[in-house]
Short mmCIF file of C-alpha atoms and ligand atoms in Angstrom, two decimals:
data_model
loop_
_atom_site.label_atom_id
_atom_site.label_comp_id
_atom_site.label_asym_id
_atom_site.label_seq_id
_atom_site.Cartn_x
_atom_site.Cartn_y
_atom_site.Cartn_z
CA MET W 1 0.00 0.00 0.00
CA GLN W 2 1.25 3.47 -0.90
CA ARG W 3 0.65 5.61 2.20
CA ALA W 4 -0.36 9.24 1.79
CA HIS W 5 1.77 12.01 3.30
CA ASN W 6 -0.87 12.77 5.90
CA PHE W 7 -0.59 16.13 7.68
CA SER W 8 -4.04 16.00 9.25
CA ALA W 9 -4.54 17.83 12.58
CA GLY W 10 -6.87 15.08 13.76
CA PRO W 11 -7.99 12.40 13.41
CA ALA W 12 -4.37 12.03 12.46
CA ILE W 13 -1.78 9.61 11.22
CA LEU W 14 -1.02 6.47 13.25
CA PRO W 15 2.03 4.18 13.01
CA ILE W 16 1.55 1.58 10.28
CA GLN W 17 2.60 -1.15 12.68
CA VAL W 18 -0.24 -0.14 15.02
CA LEU W 19 -2.73 -0.25 12.14
CA GLU W 20 -1.56 -3.74 11.19
CA GLU W 21 -1.81 -5.01 14.76
CA THR W 22 -5.26 -3.48 15.08
CA ALA W 23 -6.42 -4.99 11.79
CA GLN W 24 -5.43 -8.41 13.09
CA ALA W 25 -7.08 -7.86 16.49
CA VAL W 26 -10.27 -6.70 14.78
CA LEU W 27 -10.49 -10.04 12.98
CA ASN W 28 -9.26 -12.44 15.61
CA TYR W 29 -7.88 -11.28 18.93
CA ASN W 30 -5.11 -13.54 20.30
CA ASN W 31 -6.61 -16.54 18.48
CA LEU W 32 -9.68 -16.44 20.69
CA GLY W 33 -11.89 -16.79 17.62
CA MET W 34 -13.39 -13.36 18.06
CA SER W 35 -12.72 -9.72 17.41
CA ILE W 36 -11.45 -7.37 20.10
CA MET W 37 -14.71 -5.51 19.32
CA GLU W 38 -16.81 -8.55 20.14
CA MET W 39 -15.44 -9.22 23.60
CA SER W 40 -17.06 -8.27 26.86
CA HIS W 41 -15.28 -5.32 28.38
CA ARG W 42 -15.45 -7.28 31.64
CA SER W 43 -13.77 -10.41 30.28
CA LYS W 44 -10.39 -11.22 31.79
CA GLU W 45 -8.72 -10.91 28.37
CA TYR W 46 -10.03 -7.43 27.71
CA ASP W 47 -9.49 -6.32 31.29
CA ALA W 48 -5.81 -7.22 30.91
CA VAL W 49 -5.54 -4.97 27.83
CA PHE W 50 -7.27 -2.11 29.61
CA ILE W 51 -5.14 -2.23 32.75
CA GLU W 52 -1.94 -2.65 30.77
CA THR W 53 -2.82 0.45 28.76
CA GLN W 54 -3.39 2.49 31.93
CA LEU W 55 -0.07 1.35 33.41
CA ASP W 56 1.91 1.79 30.19
CA GLY W 57 0.57 5.33 29.85
CA LEU W 58 1.85 6.19 33.32
CA LYS W 59 5.14 4.45 32.57
CA VAL W 60 5.70 6.58 29.45
CA MET W 61 5.05 9.72 31.50
CA GLY W 62 7.22 8.56 34.41
CA LEU W 63 4.30 8.71 36.85
CA SER W 64 3.49 6.21 39.58
CA PRO W 65 0.16 4.34 39.75
CA ASP W 66 0.34 4.92 43.50
CA GLU W 67 -0.11 8.63 42.87
CA TYR W 68 -2.06 8.82 39.60
CA ASP W 69 -5.12 7.18 38.06
CA VAL W 70 -5.96 6.87 34.38
CA LEU W 71 -9.44 7.05 32.84
CA PHE W 72 -10.49 6.38 29.27
CA LEU W 73 -13.68 8.34 28.64
CA GLY W 74 -15.99 9.15 25.75
CA GLY W 75 -17.22 12.59 24.80
CA GLY W 76 -13.93 13.97 23.48
CA ALA W 77 -11.62 16.47 25.12
CA SER W 78 -14.54 18.91 24.78
CA THR W 79 -16.49 17.09 27.51
CA GLN W 80 -13.48 17.48 29.81
CA PHE W 81 -13.91 21.27 29.59
CA LEU W 82 -17.19 20.79 31.41
CA MET W 83 -16.19 17.93 33.71
CA ILE W 84 -13.22 19.84 35.12
CA ALA W 85 -15.36 22.78 36.18
CA TYR W 86 -18.14 20.55 37.50
CA ASN W 87 -15.76 18.54 39.64
CA PHE W 88 -13.27 21.14 40.83
CA LEU W 89 -14.62 24.68 40.46
CA LYS W 90 -15.88 25.71 43.89
CA SER W 91 -15.43 29.47 43.79
CA LYS W 92 -12.63 30.62 41.49
CA ALA W 93 -10.49 29.21 38.67
CA ASP W 94 -7.68 30.73 36.61
CA TYR W 95 -7.53 30.15 32.86
CA ILE W 96 -4.93 31.17 30.30
CA ASN W 97 -6.47 31.95 26.93
CA THR W 98 -4.02 30.83 24.25
CA GLY W 99 -6.28 29.76 21.41
CA ILE W 100 -9.55 28.46 20.10
CA TRP W 101 -9.56 25.38 22.31
CA ALA W 102 -8.58 27.31 25.44
CA LYS W 103 -11.45 29.66 24.73
CA LYS W 104 -13.89 26.79 24.52
CA ALA W 105 -12.64 25.46 27.86
CA ILE W 106 -13.28 28.90 29.38
CA LYS W 107 -16.77 29.02 27.91
CA GLU W 108 -17.74 25.70 29.49
CA ALA W 109 -16.33 26.66 32.89
CA LYS W 110 -18.43 29.84 32.80
CA TRP W 111 -21.44 27.74 32.01
CA VAL W 112 -20.88 25.80 35.24
CA GLY W 113 -20.56 29.07 37.17
CA GLY W 114 -18.21 30.60 39.73
CA ASP W 115 -15.50 33.14 39.14
CA VAL W 116 -13.76 32.11 35.93
CA LYS W 117 -10.78 34.39 35.67
CA VAL W 118 -8.80 34.78 32.45
CA VAL W 119 -5.43 35.66 33.98
CA ALA W 120 -3.61 36.02 30.64
CA SER W 121 -4.51 35.97 26.98
CA SER W 122 -2.75 36.24 23.63
CA GLU W 123 -5.97 36.87 21.72
CA ASP W 124 -4.89 40.45 20.91
CA THR W 125 -2.30 39.07 18.47
CA LYS W 126 -4.39 36.20 17.12
CA PHE W 127 -2.86 33.85 19.68
CA ASN W 128 0.58 33.83 18.07
CA TYR W 129 2.53 33.57 21.35
CA ILE W 130 2.34 32.08 24.84
CA PRO W 131 1.95 34.60 27.71
CA LYS W 132 4.85 34.40 30.19
CA ASN W 133 5.29 35.28 33.87
CA VAL W 134 1.59 35.04 34.56
CA GLN W 135 0.39 35.95 38.05
CA PHE W 136 -1.97 33.27 39.32
CA SER W 137 -4.56 33.73 42.06
CA PRO W 138 -3.21 32.06 45.20
CA ASP W 139 -6.76 31.16 46.23
CA ALA W 140 -7.84 29.63 42.90
CA ASP W 141 -9.32 26.13 42.90
CA TYR W 142 -7.11 25.33 39.91
CA VAL W 143 -5.26 26.78 36.94
CA HIS W 144 -6.16 25.55 33.44
CA ILE W 145 -3.78 25.75 30.47
CA THR W 146 -3.81 24.40 26.92
CA THR W 147 -0.22 23.30 26.45
CA ASN W 148 -0.30 22.96 22.65
CA ASN W 149 -2.55 25.14 20.55
CA THR W 150 -3.50 22.97 17.62
CA VAL W 151 -4.98 25.69 15.44
CA GLU W 152 -2.45 28.46 16.08
CA GLY W 153 0.72 26.34 16.25
CA THR W 154 2.07 27.45 19.63
CA TRP W 155 3.13 25.46 22.67
CA TYR W 156 4.44 26.21 26.13
CA PRO W 157 8.25 26.09 26.06
CA SER W 158 8.04 25.25 29.75
CA ILE W 159 5.18 24.43 32.07
CA PRO W 160 4.32 27.30 34.45
CA ASP W 161 4.77 26.91 38.17
CA THR W 162 1.45 27.38 39.96
CA GLY W 163 2.76 26.75 43.48
CA SER W 164 0.20 25.00 45.63
CA VAL W 165 -2.67 25.68 43.21
CA PRO W 166 -3.50 22.51 41.20
CA LEU W 167 -2.55 22.65 37.54
CA ILE W 168 -4.85 21.19 34.89
CA GLY W 169 -3.66 20.77 31.32
CA ASP W 170 -5.30 20.10 27.98
CA LEU W 171 -2.43 18.23 26.28
CA SER W 172 -4.55 16.84 23.42
CA SER W 173 -2.40 17.79 20.46
CA GLU W 174 1.02 17.21 21.97
CA PHE W 175 0.39 14.37 24.39
CA LEU W 176 3.53 12.21 24.72
CA SER W 177 5.47 14.10 22.07
CA ARG W 178 8.23 15.43 24.33
CA GLU W 179 9.90 14.96 27.66
CA MET W 180 8.16 16.97 30.31
CA ASP W 181 7.74 16.92 34.04
CA TYR W 182 4.24 15.46 33.93
CA SER W 183 4.13 15.47 37.73
CA LYS W 184 3.65 19.24 37.59
CA PHE W 185 0.06 18.51 36.60
CA ASP W 186 -2.75 17.43 38.88
CA LEU W 187 -4.95 16.55 35.92
CA ILE W 188 -3.99 15.94 32.30
CA TYR W 189 -6.43 15.21 29.51
CA ALA W 190 -5.99 14.46 25.85
CA GLY W 191 -8.35 13.55 23.04
CA ALA W 192 -6.68 10.50 21.52
CA GLN W 193 -7.17 11.37 17.87
CA LYS W 194 -4.30 13.85 17.72
CA ASN W 195 -1.31 11.90 18.93
CA ILE W 196 -2.12 8.60 20.64
CA GLY W 197 -4.97 6.84 18.90
CA PRO W 198 -8.26 7.06 17.05
CA ALA W 199 -11.19 9.39 17.76
CA GLY W 200 -13.68 8.23 20.36
CA VAL W 201 -11.63 8.15 23.53
CA THR W 202 -10.09 10.77 25.79
CA MET W 203 -7.35 9.87 28.21
CA VAL W 204 -7.54 11.54 31.61
CA VAL W 205 -4.72 11.30 34.15
CA ILE W 206 -5.70 12.38 37.66
CA LYS W 207 -3.50 12.82 40.66
CA LYS W 208 -5.22 11.00 43.50
CA SER W 209 -4.71 13.93 45.86
CA LEU W 210 -6.72 16.22 43.56
CA MET W 211 -9.87 14.32 44.52
CA GLU W 212 -9.64 15.89 47.99
CA ARG W 213 -10.92 19.02 46.24
CA TRP W 214 -13.82 17.29 44.51
CA THR W 215 -17.05 19.34 44.58
CA GLY W 216 -19.49 16.44 44.45
CA LYS W 217 -21.72 18.51 42.18
CA ALA W 218 -21.49 16.67 38.87
CA PRO W 219 -24.16 14.43 37.35
CA THR W 220 -23.17 10.78 37.24
CA MET W 221 -21.55 10.49 33.81
CA LEU W 222 -19.58 13.72 34.36
CA ASP W 223 -18.36 12.72 37.79
CA TYR W 224 -14.68 11.72 37.97
CA LYS W 225 -15.31 9.98 41.29
CA ILE W 226 -17.83 7.61 39.74
CA HIS W 227 -15.45 6.75 36.91
CA LEU W 228 -12.52 6.32 39.31
CA GLU W 229 -14.47 4.08 41.68
CA ASN W 230 -15.43 1.89 38.75
CA GLY W 231 -11.97 1.55 37.23
CA SER W 232 -13.06 3.64 34.23
CA MET W 233 -15.75 1.05 33.47
CA TYR W 234 -18.82 2.65 35.00
CA ASN W 235 -20.27 2.40 31.53
CA THR W 236 -18.91 0.52 28.53
CA PRO W 237 -15.57 2.10 27.67
CA PRO W 238 -14.41 2.76 24.08
CA CYS W 239 -12.92 -0.75 23.84
CA LEU W 240 -11.38 -0.69 20.38
CA PRO W 241 -9.87 2.83 20.67
CA VAL W 242 -8.25 1.82 23.98
CA TYR W 243 -6.74 -1.22 22.26
CA VAL W 244 -5.22 1.06 19.61
CA ILE W 245 -3.76 3.27 22.36
CA ASN W 246 -2.31 0.14 23.93
CA ARG W 247 -0.40 -0.56 20.72
CA VAL W 248 0.73 3.08 20.41
CA PHE W 249 2.13 3.00 23.96
CA LYS W 250 4.06 -0.20 23.14
CA TRP W 251 5.35 1.51 19.99
CA ILE W 252 6.58 4.44 22.11
CA LEU W 253 8.15 2.23 24.78
CA ASN W 254 9.85 -0.01 22.22
CA GLN W 255 11.62 2.90 20.59
CA GLY W 256 12.99 4.09 23.94
CA GLY W 257 10.14 6.18 25.33
CA LEU W 258 9.84 9.95 25.28
CA PRO W 259 13.56 10.79 24.83
CA ALA W 260 13.52 8.92 21.51
CA VAL W 261 10.15 10.34 20.46
CA GLU W 262 11.27 13.87 21.28
CA ALA W 263 14.54 13.51 19.36
CA THR W 264 12.62 12.51 16.21
CA ASN W 265 10.07 15.27 16.67
CA LYS W 266 12.82 17.87 17.05
CA LYS W 267 14.46 16.70 13.84
CA LYS W 268 11.18 16.96 11.92
CA GLY W 269 10.07 20.26 13.43
CA TYR W 270 13.40 22.07 13.09
CA LEU W 271 13.80 20.84 9.53
CA LEU W 272 10.52 22.45 8.58
CA TYR W 273 10.95 25.65 10.60
CA ASP W 274 14.50 26.15 9.36
CA TYR W 275 13.20 25.91 5.83
CA LEU W 276 10.42 28.43 6.56
CA ASP W 277 12.84 30.88 8.22
CA ALA W 278 15.25 30.62 5.30
CA ASN W 279 12.47 31.39 2.80
CA SER W 280 10.26 33.68 4.83
CA ASP W 281 9.66 36.11 1.97
CA PHE W 282 7.57 33.38 0.33
CA TYR W 283 6.61 31.04 3.20
CA ILE W 284 5.76 33.25 6.16
CA PRO W 285 5.75 31.45 9.54
CA GLN W 286 2.77 32.47 11.69
CA VAL W 287 4.53 32.10 15.04
CA LYS W 288 7.46 34.52 15.28
CA THR W 289 8.54 33.79 18.85
CA LYS W 290 10.80 30.80 18.26
CA GLU W 291 10.55 29.23 21.69
CA ASP W 292 6.73 29.20 21.45
CA ARG W 293 6.67 27.28 18.18
CA SER W 294 4.89 23.97 18.44
CA LEU W 295 6.76 21.02 16.99
CA MET W 296 3.40 19.34 16.41
CA ASN W 297 1.43 21.88 14.37
CA VAL W 298 3.47 24.11 12.07
CA CYS W 299 1.56 27.03 10.54
CA TRP W 300 2.53 29.45 7.80
CA ASN W 301 1.12 31.74 5.14
CA LEU W 302 1.91 32.34 1.50
CA THR W 303 1.67 35.79 -0.02
CA SER W 304 -1.98 35.40 -1.08
CA GLU W 305 -4.97 33.17 -0.40
CA GLU W 306 -5.02 32.06 -4.03
CA LEU W 307 -1.45 30.89 -3.77
CA GLU W 308 -2.29 29.01 -0.56
CA SER W 309 -5.17 27.16 -2.27
CA LYS W 310 -2.94 26.32 -5.19
CA PHE W 311 -0.22 25.10 -2.81
CA CYS W 312 -2.62 22.63 -1.17
CA ALA W 313 -4.19 21.45 -4.42
CA GLU W 314 -0.85 20.83 -6.12
CA ALA W 315 0.53 19.03 -3.04
CA LYS W 316 -2.38 16.62 -3.22
CA LYS W 317 -2.19 16.15 -6.96
CA ARG W 318 1.55 15.69 -7.29
CA TYR W 319 2.53 13.85 -4.13
CA ASN W 320 -0.64 12.78 -2.33
CA MET W 321 0.07 15.19 0.52
CA THR W 322 -3.18 15.71 2.40
CA ASN W 323 -4.77 18.04 4.96
CA LEU W 324 -2.34 20.94 4.58
CA LYS W 325 -5.04 23.58 4.66
CA GLY W 326 -4.95 25.70 7.83
CA HIS W 327 -7.90 25.72 10.23
CA ARG W 328 -10.82 27.69 8.83
CA SER W 329 -10.51 30.30 11.58
CA VAL W 330 -6.91 31.32 10.80
CA GLY W 331 -6.38 30.26 7.17
CA GLY W 332 -2.94 29.66 5.69
CA ILE W 333 -1.17 26.32 5.71
CA ARG W 334 -0.81 23.94 8.62
CA ALA W 335 1.30 20.82 8.67
CA SER W 336 0.55 18.62 11.66
CA ILE W 337 3.58 16.42 12.18
CA TYR W 338 2.60 14.31 15.17
CA ASN W 339 4.64 11.40 16.57
CA ALA W 340 3.56 8.98 13.85
CA CYS W 341 4.38 11.31 10.95
CA PRO W 342 7.57 9.91 9.44
CA ILE W 343 10.51 12.21 8.76
CA GLU W 344 10.27 11.15 5.10
CA SER W 345 6.95 12.99 4.86
CA VAL W 346 8.52 16.19 6.17
CA GLU W 347 11.44 15.82 3.75
CA ALA W 348 9.04 15.23 0.86
CA LEU W 349 7.06 18.31 1.89
CA ILE W 350 10.18 20.48 1.87
CA THR W 351 11.19 19.17 -1.56
CA TYR W 352 7.74 20.02 -2.85
CA MET W 353 7.90 23.48 -1.23
CA GLY W 354 11.14 24.15 -3.10
CA GLU W 355 9.55 23.21 -6.42
CA PHE W 356 6.44 25.23 -5.77
CA MET W 357 8.42 28.32 -4.78
CA LYS W 358 10.53 28.13 -7.92
CA GLU W 359 7.43 27.94 -10.11
CA ASN W 360 5.42 30.65 -8.34
CA LYS W 361 7.77 33.23 -6.88
C1 PLP H 1 -8.92 18.70 19.14
C2 PLP H 1 -8.76 19.39 20.43
C3 PLP H 1 -9.78 19.42 21.39
C4 PLP H 1 -11.15 18.84 21.14
O1 PLP H 1 -11.14 17.47 21.09
P1 PLP H 1 -12.48 16.64 20.83
O2 PLP H 1 -12.01 15.27 21.13
O3 PLP H 1 -12.88 16.87 19.43
O4 PLP H 1 -13.51 17.12 21.78
C5 PLP H 1 -9.53 20.05 22.59
N1 PLP H 1 -8.35 20.62 22.85
C6 PLP H 1 -7.34 20.61 21.95
C7 PLP H 1 -6.06 21.28 22.30
C8 PLP H 1 -7.51 20.01 20.72
O5 PLP H 1 -6.52 20.00 19.83
#
């Protein structure tokens, strides 16, 4: 099979090995004579997959199961916006507004009520940087940040220190792409379809001690406590998506964990950004502050919208490069180069960019 050069922001590319393992498990899991999709989620075989996935996730992050729990929930990262506020917003919460997704998280928290304080925002410059040296409220119930801004192509060069105030992070579009002190977070969530699996499941990592601050106000399906007490099986979990995540975690661990993943991501990201910076009269990078540039979503403009449309159309036609069009809210070009995007795709993209510039400059 000839694979496309897939630069989709999500659902996004997965490792071919994971797709092959999943294809096999969908037909006949471990020679049990049935599909992984046909098994009871309470069978001992499936339970083993589920628990292994939870533990491998913590292992990749360097977190202990004595301190952290893992949930696999439906409803997308978008439902987490609401669940977080329902479960932990008692009187006041601090939010940093760094993009479209951060804004949606703020909107849901306001819907729940309480004092939702936007302590910093980069909206004035179309979210093209990450606010630094933010003053947090010492009496906040939590601080919420969006570590990688999928649409705008920024990420936090370092995770802010919130002192004794719990830190909650939406890591959806960079989850497990770089080494990071994950223990700085009290709650991490990530929609799987960006970097760790297919759509349909959201991974939530909760520090056990955070539950001491639980409000007890959420309806059943939005209540972390209910999901925690039931081992993330209060209702039927997204069984097949969790299996795919299981294979992705093995793929990460087998290549040496996050140091290896980060090294590859740096190679890919710097290759592309160096090319943009060297040709910025034709390919104009959207994020100017170098340290804030996401190595997952790389965004740039051409000198006109017509040229941008032509760039995407020709990429598809000549080299089967897909999903290069920027998000509808910001326009331009966006290449999402998540963990599973091979360096060959980035190299092919740069070769194409050279050709296109020669023909159109
Ligand atoms: C895609 C995305 C979301 C929304 O995820 P859904 O699973 O579609 O709800 C939230 N936050 C970030 C940073 C994203 O990239």
